[in-house]
XYZ file of N, CA and C in Angstrom:
693
model
N -62.863 6.801 -18.462
C -63.292 6.181 -16.869
C -64.102 5.022 -17.287
N -64.061 3.432 -16.899
C -64.627 2.039 -16.637
C -65.618 2.371 -15.148
N -66.710 1.115 -15.321
C -66.803 1.644 -13.986
C -66.353 0.028 -13.482
N -65.587 0.538 -11.989
C -64.949 -0.141 -11.466
C -66.034 -1.885 -11.015
N -66.904 -1.776 -10.779
C -67.799 -2.947 -10.845
C -67.887 -3.973 -11.674
N -67.783 -3.014 -12.765
C -67.590 -3.967 -14.012
C -66.416 -5.562 -14.334
N -65.417 -4.037 -13.990
C -63.986 -4.902 -14.341
C -63.658 -5.452 -12.860
N -64.640 -5.785 -11.431
C -64.158 -7.425 -10.843
C -65.248 -8.382 -11.184
N -66.104 -8.457 -12.474
C -66.848 -8.792 -13.089
C -65.927 -10.660 -14.029
N -65.694 -11.633 -14.098
C -65.320 -12.482 -14.863
C -65.120 -12.239 -15.589
N -63.827 -12.710 -16.861
C -64.495 -13.022 -17.914
C -65.800 -13.853 -18.573
N -65.947 -15.041 -17.916
C -67.091 -15.728 -18.283
C -68.695 -15.032 -17.990
N -68.545 -14.789 -17.032
C -69.426 -13.460 -16.636
C -69.713 -12.471 -17.369
N -68.669 -12.627 -17.789
C -69.135 -10.698 -18.785
C -69.148 -10.499 -20.156
N -68.415 -11.991 -20.438
C -69.173 -12.308 -21.905
C -70.128 -12.904 -21.711
N -71.224 -12.728 -20.652
C -72.170 -13.129 -21.215
C -73.530 -12.021 -20.763
N -73.115 -11.043 -19.944
C -73.386 -9.299 -20.553
C -73.129 -8.692 -21.585
N -71.685 -8.560 -22.386
C -71.757 -7.951 -23.244
C -72.330 -7.699 -24.349
N -73.296 -8.810 -24.645
C -74.174 -8.489 -25.256
C -75.689 -6.877 -24.822
N -75.166 -7.487 -24.085
C -77.029 -6.813 -24.035
C -76.584 -5.494 -22.964
N -75.156 -5.335 -22.896
C -74.406 -3.882 -22.026
C -75.102 -2.780 -23.258
N -75.439 -1.732 -23.496
C -75.044 -0.669 -23.867
C -74.467 1.262 -23.723
N -73.175 1.861 -23.822
C -73.326 2.980 -23.557
C -74.145 3.938 -24.019
N -74.449 4.965 -22.813
C -75.584 5.633 -23.412
C -74.994 7.100 -22.604
N -75.216 8.255 -23.227
C -75.023 9.038 -23.084
C -76.074 9.774 -21.494
N -75.900 10.493 -20.900
C -77.564 11.057 -19.640
C -77.964 12.616 -19.505
N -78.179 13.097 -20.063
C -77.932 15.185 -19.368
C -77.937 14.713 -18.229
N -77.786 16.001 -17.424
C -77.953 16.167 -16.115
C -79.575 16.276 -15.489
N -79.975 15.219 -14.178
C -81.487 16.179 -13.951
C -82.397 14.250 -14.240
N -81.770 13.693 -15.964
C -82.680 12.778 -16.406
C -82.341 11.964 -15.225
N -83.606 11.833 -15.157
C -84.540 10.588 -13.888
C -84.854 9.045 -14.909
N -83.977 8.261 -13.334
C -83.762 6.311 -14.023
C -85.321 5.859 -14.039
N -85.458 6.306 -12.727
C -86.806 5.423 -12.431
C -87.214 6.260 -11.369
N -89.265 5.869 -10.748
C -89.228 6.522 -10.543
C -89.895 5.351 -8.926
N -90.071 6.443 -7.809
C -90.295 5.412 -7.208
C -91.191 4.795 -6.775
N -91.148 3.321 -6.799
C -92.886 1.802 -7.413
C -92.878 1.861 -8.485
N -92.335 2.153 -9.523
C -92.120 2.120 -11.070
C -91.544 0.773 -11.483
N -91.709 0.172 -11.972
C -91.275 -1.747 -12.591
C -89.611 -0.969 -12.568
N -88.851 -1.834 -12.508
C -87.037 -1.293 -13.164
C -87.490 -2.175 -14.269
N -86.908 -1.530 -15.826
C -85.757 -2.337 -16.488
C -84.727 -2.532 -17.038
N -84.771 -1.773 -16.361
C -82.420 -1.880 -16.875
C -81.861 -1.841 -15.852
N -80.815 -1.661 -15.421
C -79.588 -1.409 -14.525
C -78.229 -0.845 -15.279
N -78.286 0.231 -14.421
C -76.957 1.321 -14.988
C -75.620 0.709 -14.145
N -74.888 1.503 -14.827
C -73.220 0.842 -14.375
C -72.322 1.956 -15.431
N -72.568 2.896 -14.107
C -72.312 4.828 -14.647
C -70.267 4.023 -14.687
N -70.046 4.976 -16.191
C -68.722 5.266 -16.034
C -68.581 6.875 -16.573
N -69.017 7.045 -16.601
C -69.085 8.977 -16.348
C -69.944 9.924 -15.572
N -70.914 9.498 -14.754
C -71.895 10.541 -14.850
C -72.111 9.774 -13.922
N -72.545 10.597 -12.478
C -72.996 10.158 -11.050
C -74.392 10.589 -11.048
N -75.026 8.853 -10.134
C -76.357 8.917 -9.859
C -76.621 9.442 -8.619
N -78.183 9.897 -8.054
C -78.388 9.956 -6.819
C -79.930 9.575 -6.036
N -79.425 8.338 -5.593
C -80.865 8.068 -5.278
C -81.722 8.509 -4.143
N -83.096 8.781 -4.644
C -83.452 9.944 -3.140
C -84.925 9.457 -2.940
N -85.191 9.990 -1.417
C -86.644 9.686 -1.581
C -87.019 11.104 -0.974
N -88.037 10.624 -1.999
C -89.140 12.104 -2.063
C -90.362 11.896 -1.723
N -90.667 12.521 -0.308
C -91.832 13.066 0.616
C -93.520 13.414 -0.524
N -94.116 13.850 -0.036
C -95.498 14.063 -0.490
C -95.383 15.419 -1.002
N -95.197 16.582 0.174
C -94.760 17.696 -0.054
C -93.641 18.335 -1.745
N -93.361 17.010 -2.063
C -91.947 17.658 -3.100
C -90.424 17.490 -3.077
N -90.564 17.519 -1.800
C -89.800 17.789 -1.068
C -88.578 16.497 -1.129
N -87.172 16.578 -1.866
C -86.038 15.072 -1.752
C -85.110 14.964 -0.762
N -84.775 14.729 -0.517
C -83.445 14.114 0.685
C -82.834 13.087 -0.800
N -81.452 12.905 -1.017
C -80.432 12.193 -0.952
C -79.817 11.273 0.281
N -80.343 10.216 -0.851
C -80.069 8.673 0.646
C -78.641 7.932 0.193
N -78.251 8.210 -1.149
C -76.961 7.494 -1.782
C -76.577 8.426 -2.920
N -75.547 7.961 -3.742
C -74.762 8.229 -4.618
C -73.777 7.492 -4.995
N -74.162 6.961 -6.477
C -73.602 6.133 -7.184
C -72.787 6.490 -8.384
N -71.473 6.172 -9.094
C -70.846 6.517 -9.583
C -70.077 5.912 -10.187
N -68.957 5.844 -10.332
C -68.122 4.665 -11.726
C -67.858 3.451 -10.336
N -68.091 3.438 -9.068
C -67.388 2.532 -8.767
C -69.353 1.807 -8.079
N -69.725 2.123 -8.956
C -70.697 1.423 -8.515
C -72.164 0.827 -9.593
N -73.172 0.211 -9.722
C -74.056 0.110 -10.305
C -75.372 0.233 -9.954
N -76.151 1.445 -10.510
C -78.327 1.407 -10.104
C -79.052 0.885 -10.524
N -79.869 0.046 -9.163
C -80.879 -0.858 -9.975
C -80.678 -2.464 -9.980
N -79.173 -1.969 -9.165
C -78.410 -3.646 -9.206
C -79.818 -5.299 -8.674
N -81.038 -4.394 -7.142
C -81.392 -5.429 -6.340
C -82.724 -5.502 -6.986
N -83.485 -4.711 -8.857
C -84.373 -4.983 -9.172
C -83.731 -6.660 -10.063
N -82.456 -6.267 -10.408
C -82.588 -8.121 -11.397
C -82.149 -8.997 -10.115
N -81.800 -8.645 -8.589
C -81.966 -9.412 -7.759
C -83.437 -10.375 -7.038
N -84.630 -9.501 -7.915
C -85.976 -10.201 -8.029
C -86.179 -8.958 -7.229
N -85.619 -7.949 -6.470
C -86.772 -6.610 -5.910
C -87.689 -5.832 -6.911
N -87.093 -5.832 -8.290
C -87.806 -4.911 -9.376
C -88.407 -4.026 -9.429
N -89.386 -3.412 -8.422
C -89.727 -2.286 -8.357
C -88.946 -1.145 -7.535
N -88.578 0.155 -7.851
C -87.693 0.787 -7.189
C -88.835 0.916 -6.255
N -87.774 1.592 -4.997
C -88.176 2.305 -3.276
C -87.426 3.204 -3.308
N -87.095 3.751 -4.716
C -86.708 5.745 -4.205
C -86.552 5.747 -6.186
N -86.511 7.320 -6.274
C -85.834 7.727 -7.515
C -84.629 7.831 -7.788
N -84.450 7.332 -8.957
C -82.864 7.491 -9.323
C -82.305 8.167 -10.588
N -82.286 10.113 -9.932
C -81.741 10.657 -10.490
C -80.648 10.803 -11.065
N -79.698 11.501 -12.242
C -78.583 11.596 -12.656
C -78.152 13.122 -11.977
N -77.476 13.523 -11.081
C -76.816 14.061 -11.114
C -75.317 15.085 -11.264
N -74.924 14.487 -11.947
C -73.642 14.885 -12.925
C -73.833 13.477 -14.045
N -73.740 14.912 -15.623
C -74.056 14.467 -17.126
C -72.882 12.830 -17.462
N -73.027 12.211 -18.305
C -72.465 11.317 -18.551
C -72.725 10.313 -19.212
N -71.363 8.925 -19.300
C -72.078 8.071 -20.097
C -72.568 6.958 -18.668
N -73.483 6.110 -19.311
C -74.246 5.053 -17.990
C -73.724 3.867 -19.383
N -72.953 2.671 -18.762
C -72.779 1.144 -19.335
C -75.358 0.603 -18.625
N -75.760 0.807 -20.169
C -77.395 0.098 -19.470
C -77.271 -1.045 -20.486
N -77.821 -2.468 -18.925
C -77.886 -3.673 -19.329
C -79.672 -3.523 -19.427
N -79.582 -4.595 -19.996
C -81.320 -5.613 -20.067
C -81.570 -6.301 -18.977
N -82.355 -5.745 -17.322
C -82.671 -6.571 -15.996
C -82.511 -8.159 -16.079
N -82.745 -8.366 -17.184
C -83.483 -10.034 -17.334
C -82.026 -10.683 -17.442
N -80.658 -9.748 -18.432
C -79.601 -10.419 -19.099
C -78.773 -10.300 -17.220
N -79.355 -9.690 -16.792
C -78.432 -9.535 -16.347
C -79.342 -10.609 -14.636
N -79.766 -10.229 -14.517
C -80.241 -12.170 -13.889
C -79.837 -12.648 -13.689
N -80.086 -13.273 -15.191
C -80.273 -15.036 -15.252
C -78.809 -14.901 -15.794
N -77.458 -13.279 -15.869
C -75.824 -14.298 -15.499
C -75.608 -14.338 -14.073
N -76.528 -13.803 -13.394
C -75.729 -14.277 -12.081
C -76.089 -14.938 -11.620
N -77.545 -15.364 -11.746
C -78.514 -17.530 -11.665
C -76.924 -18.088 -11.591
N -76.162 -18.145 -13.609
C -75.737 -19.080 -13.087
C -73.917 -18.611 -12.719
N -74.182 -17.806 -11.778
C -72.584 -17.161 -11.707
C -72.347 -16.872 -9.647
N -71.902 -18.321 -8.722
C -72.056 -17.082 -7.151
C -71.480 -16.671 -7.599
N -70.280 -16.220 -8.223
C -69.409 -15.089 -7.703
C -69.997 -13.307 -8.705
N -71.124 -13.752 -9.254
C -71.150 -12.136 -9.983
C -72.236 -12.221 -8.691
N -73.478 -13.113 -8.202
C -74.183 -12.778 -7.666
C -74.401 -12.196 -6.497
N -73.024 -12.608 -5.789
C -72.388 -11.987 -4.125
C -71.366 -10.694 -4.415
N -70.954 -11.053 -5.380
C -70.317 -9.516 -5.532
C -71.699 -8.250 -5.734
N -72.991 -8.176 -5.978
C -73.848 -7.805 -6.300
C -74.779 -7.154 -5.580
N -74.954 -9.102 -4.485
C -75.224 -8.214 -2.672
C -74.144 -7.721 -2.187
N -72.640 -7.759 -2.212
C -72.009 -6.933 -1.313
C -72.101 -5.687 -2.323
N -72.449 -5.805 -3.189
C -72.520 -4.269 -3.999
C -73.603 -3.238 -3.160
N -75.022 -4.460 -3.378
C -76.518 -3.492 -2.441
C -76.090 -2.978 -0.829
N -75.353 -4.333 -0.968
C -75.060 -3.407 0.862
C -74.389 -3.041 1.324
N -72.967 -2.004 0.819
C -72.481 -1.044 0.112
C -74.253 -0.209 0.429
N -74.535 0.062 -0.567
C -75.099 0.862 -0.896
C -76.195 0.909 0.304
N -76.556 0.683 1.301
C -76.839 0.064 2.162
C -76.547 1.006 3.050
N -75.693 0.330 3.587
C -74.313 0.758 4.666
C -75.020 2.634 3.930
N -74.372 3.314 2.576
C -74.825 4.573 2.769
C -75.398 5.083 3.450
N -76.388 4.210 3.092
C -78.399 4.959 2.556
C -77.811 5.856 4.067
N -78.008 4.465 5.526
C -77.552 4.374 6.761
C -77.406 5.553 6.774
N -75.449 5.491 6.520
C -74.526 6.361 7.243
C -75.784 7.798 6.848
N -75.797 7.999 5.427
C -76.791 9.290 5.991
C -77.548 9.768 6.131
N -78.220 8.874 6.498
C -79.289 8.941 7.607
C -78.700 9.590 8.940
N -77.804 8.515 9.779
C -77.225 8.803 11.343
C -76.537 10.859 11.198
N -75.995 10.440 10.035
C -75.313 12.111 8.907
C -76.506 13.382 9.571
N -77.223 13.180 8.245
C -77.982 14.274 9.125
C -78.819 13.994 9.924
N -78.916 13.506 10.703
C -79.666 13.569 12.104
C -77.996 13.799 13.188
N -76.740 13.912 12.620
C -75.996 14.215 14.061
C -75.480 15.224 13.175
N -74.801 15.708 11.765
C -73.467 16.473 12.020
C -74.080 17.673 11.244
N -73.552 18.965 11.876
C -73.834 20.091 11.042
C -73.712 20.561 9.997
N -74.120 21.049 8.043
C -74.311 21.306 7.535
C -73.017 21.567 7.593
N -72.923 22.343 7.661
C -71.043 22.876 7.148
C -70.005 21.230 5.976
N -70.636 19.794 7.734
C -69.806 19.138 8.027
C -70.444 17.905 6.580
N -71.735 17.913 6.717
C -72.315 17.221 5.494
C -71.962 17.782 4.061
N -71.604 18.862 3.483
C -71.968 19.162 2.628
C -70.371 19.376 2.057
N -68.893 19.994 3.262
C -68.059 18.905 2.619
C -68.331 17.762 2.502
N -68.878 16.578 2.970
C -68.263 15.338 3.009
C -68.922 15.122 1.622
N -70.569 16.019 1.051
C -71.341 15.096 0.253
C -70.368 16.235 -1.119
N -69.203 17.116 -0.995
C -68.693 17.433 -2.241
C -67.362 16.695 -2.480
N -67.587 15.926 -1.166
C -65.684 14.904 -1.285
C -66.349 13.432 -2.131
N -67.327 13.339 -1.938
C -67.641 11.909 -2.643
C -68.234 12.294 -4.066
N -68.803 13.342 -4.428
C -68.981 13.981 -5.345
C -67.542 14.185 -6.646
N -66.940 14.732 -6.097
C -65.467 14.527 -6.831
C -65.103 13.170 -7.125
N -64.916 12.375 -5.981
C -64.667 11.092 -6.054
C -65.191 10.897 -7.600
N -66.214 10.178 -7.136
C -67.115 9.641 -8.406
C -67.168 9.896 -10.194
N -66.651 11.997 -10.024
C -66.599 12.161 -11.083
C -65.015 12.573 -11.866
N -64.542 11.801 -10.629
C -62.860 12.647 -11.219
C -62.343 13.387 -11.493
N -63.368 15.038 -11.259
C -62.731 16.119 -11.340
C -63.090 17.261 -10.147
N -62.433 18.554 -9.787
C -62.987 19.069 -9.338
C -63.823 20.112 -9.792
N -64.102 20.598 -10.472
C -65.687 21.251 -11.201
C -66.954 20.066 -10.940
N -67.573 20.940 -9.857
C -68.846 19.943 -10.402
C -70.415 21.037 -10.615
N -71.183 20.546 -11.633
C -71.723 21.662 -11.972
C -73.273 21.925 -10.876
N -73.859 22.214 -10.324
C -74.225 22.769 -9.363
C -74.869 23.293 -8.511
N -76.259 23.511 -8.148
C -77.343 25.352 -8.539
C -76.827 24.836 -6.499
N -76.723 26.236 -5.885
C -77.420 25.801 -4.863
C -78.389 25.468 -4.175
N -79.514 26.042 -4.719
C -81.243 24.915 -5.152
C -81.126 23.252 -4.403
N -79.776 23.250 -5.832
C -79.672 21.309 -5.894
C -78.946 20.895 -4.689
N -78.210 21.616 -4.198
C -77.447 21.211 -3.002
C -78.486 21.073 -1.473
N -79.570 21.823 -1.436
C -80.434 22.498 -0.484
C -80.999 21.606 -0.557
N -81.491 20.401 -1.868
C -81.981 19.785 -1.931
C -81.426 18.202 -1.479
N -80.845 18.185 -1.906
C -80.257 17.070 -1.639
C -79.463 16.756 -0.280
N -79.280 18.225 0.078
C -78.940 17.622 1.268
C -80.508 18.173 2.847
N -80.980 18.048 2.537
C -82.213 18.671 3.940
C -81.628 19.734 4.281
N -81.676 20.471 3.609
C -81.564 21.730 4.023
C -81.511 22.718 3.631
N -83.177 24.351 4.056
C -82.791 25.872 2.962
C -81.991 25.907 2.209
N -82.300 26.681 1.382
C -81.345 26.731 0.677
C -80.003 28.062 0.993
N -81.005 29.124 1.994
C -80.495 30.294 2.580
C -79.122 29.428 3.674
N -79.221 28.300 4.137
C -78.238 27.126 5.488
C -76.970 26.822 4.183
N -76.778 26.159 2.460
C -76.375 26.244 2.032
C -75.496 27.197 1.694
N -75.772 29.258 1.490
C -75.498 29.188 0.827
C -74.430 30.641 1.527
N -73.811 30.133 3.200
C -73.705 30.045 5.204
C -72.543 30.048 4.535
N -72.835 28.482 4.251
C -71.815 27.627 4.727
C -71.030 27.121 3.039
N -71.775 28.210 1.730
C -70.072 28.057 0.913
C -69.866 29.043 1.000
N -70.108 30.167 1.603
C -69.562 31.484 1.521
C -68.032 31.745 2.590
N -68.736 30.424 3.722
C -67.724 30.610 4.352
C -66.938 29.843 3.884
N -66.729 28.214 3.052
C -65.845 27.324 2.683
C -65.265 27.897 1.594
N -65.779 29.510 0.822
C -65.458 30.470 -0.178
C -64.484 30.568 1.006
N -64.629 31.316 1.527
C -63.254 32.526 2.207
C -62.954 31.635 2.978
N -62.769 30.872 2.730
C -61.561 29.817 3.823
C -60.473 29.200 2.973
N -60.979 29.811 1.213
C -60.007 29.061 0.386
C -60.288 27.599 0.096
N -61.124 27.024 0.578
C -61.900 25.421 -0.240
C -61.961 24.861 -1.536
N -62.705 26.583 -1.430
C -64.000 25.980 -3.183
C -64.323 27.407 -4.092
N -64.404 27.344 -4.370
C -64.833 29.021 -5.415
C -66.386 28.490 -6.228
N -67.201 29.210 -5.834
C -68.212 29.364 -5.955
C -68.579 30.672 -6.937
N -69.765 30.103 -8.210
C -70.180 30.877 -9.457
C -71.173 30.371 -10.246
N -71.725 30.815 -10.378
C -72.935 30.965 -11.845
C -73.258 29.273 -11.101
N -73.408 28.799 -10.884
C -73.929 27.101 -10.692
C -72.770 26.259 -10.507
N -71.632 26.698 -11.343
C -70.100 25.940 -10.656
C -69.959 25.733 -9.348
N -69.612 24.686 -9.220
C -67.751 24.332 -7.767
C -67.285 24.098 -8.233
N -65.724 24.675 -7.541
C -65.511 24.108 -8.322
C -63.723 24.359 -6.543
N -63.876 22.861 -6.547
C -62.826 22.884 -4.898
C -60.884 23.300 -5.709
N -61.046 24.046 -4.618
C -59.165 24.457 -4.837
C -58.121 23.875 -3.772
N -59.268 22.628 -2.742
C -58.196 22.210 -1.332
C -58.985 21.110 -0.367
N -58.703 20.388 -1.750
C -59.485 18.519 -1.169
C -59.045 18.586 -0.075
N -57.480 18.433 0.689
C -57.472 18.333 1.869
C -57.862 18.856 2.903
N -58.107 20.613 2.425
C -58.862 21.069 3.387
C -60.880 20.592 3.779
N -60.954 20.150 2.471
C -62.940 20.082 3.099
C -62.763 17.771 3.741
N -61.816 18.125 3.486
C -61.463 16.901 4.144
C -61.138 16.637 5.985
N -60.452 17.729 6.022
C -60.710 17.913 7.467
C -61.949 18.965 7.664
N -62.855 19.230 6.676
C -63.912 19.279 7.673
C -65.185 18.305 7.574
N -64.642 18.059 6.977
C -66.111 17.330 6.402
C -66.088 15.960 8.041
N -67.633 15.780 7.586
C -67.663 14.748 8.949
C -67.457 13.007 8.966
N -66.588 12.564 9.351
C -66.737 11.145 9.610
C -66.943 10.376 8.238
N -68.383 10.705 8.029
C -69.758 9.467 7.022
C -68.269 10.271 5.518
N -67.689 10.475 5.241
C -66.972 10.861 3.645
C -66.588 9.691 3.680
N -65.317 9.224 4.704
C -64.303 8.155 5.239
C -65.163 7.234 5.466
N -66.047 7.081 5.975
C -66.613 5.771 6.111
C -67.362 4.837 5.149
N -68.017 5.825 4.274
C -68.960 5.107 2.655
C -67.619 4.826 2.180
N -66.072 5.770 1.818
C -65.087 4.799 1.130
C -64.947 4.129 1.757
N -65.121 4.000 2.468
C -64.647 2.367 3.318
C -65.307 0.980 2.707
N -66.862 1.965 2.540
C -67.742 0.317 2.269
C -66.983 -0.367 1.114
N -66.385 0.856 0.033
C -66.704 0.954 -1.246
C -65.365 0.171 -1.885
N -64.171 1.010 -0.749
C -62.648 0.245 -0.799
C -63.235 -1.564 -0.843
N -63.140 -2.121 0.375
C -63.870 -2.982 0.677
C -64.218 -4.296 -0.633
N -65.023 -3.777 -0.884
C -66.431 -3.904 -1.861
C -66.085 -4.299 -2.831
N -64.974 -3.489 -4.249
C -64.041 -3.434 -5.399
C -63.135 -4.135 -5.075
N -62.370 -4.486 -3.981
C -60.861 -5.361 -3.481
C -61.446 -6.473 -2.254
N -62.479 -7.116 -2.233
C -63.517 -8.319 -2.242
C -63.122 -8.928 -1.388
N -62.750 -7.518 -0.182
C -62.836 -8.281 2.168
C -63.762 -7.573 1.603
N -64.256 -8.885 2.842
C -65.192 -9.175 3.964
C -65.127 -8.861 4.870
N -63.719 -8.324 5.341
C -63.884 -8.425 6.605
C -64.022 -6.984 8.151
């Protein structure tokens, strides 16, 4: 599985980056960077899925965005952001192409096309974070959980997801009991099967019917990005 964003990079730009790219395996829950930490590397997932989460003083975490093989993590730092505004944590284990931040910045400054691609990607991540904020404020837990599972499924390209109920509750910003009730409801409806920290999606179409509009909206943002559309 390849990173779809890197596929959009022109040949000359990729040749500049290639010597600085290294594929590394990351375990689940690995922390790529912490809030307010200086970012030294940029991450292009090719198997792993990464969550960008906001941490509160109480220790609670809420996910703002999810990035996988359709994107990059830390690109804003290469565009001179430098300091992380949230925590980057590996949600699902797998491979990530790691790039030195200065190498990406240098390549972007030499290429308007690469710079534009990175800016449009950061806009897509920002749009996803905005959508998440609206989703938390207005949509029911069941619809939000369905949306979240579908996004994770798309990025992992698999129907089996290794998530505990505690982790799902953290990412959705709800109590574990709320996730438990919804998970039982979805399992009873034949949409998922849950056991021992694993969720198997049995009926993706059924999940889409139960998910909120945010799933389709975020998906459209990334389709436009990867197709080079600006409309």
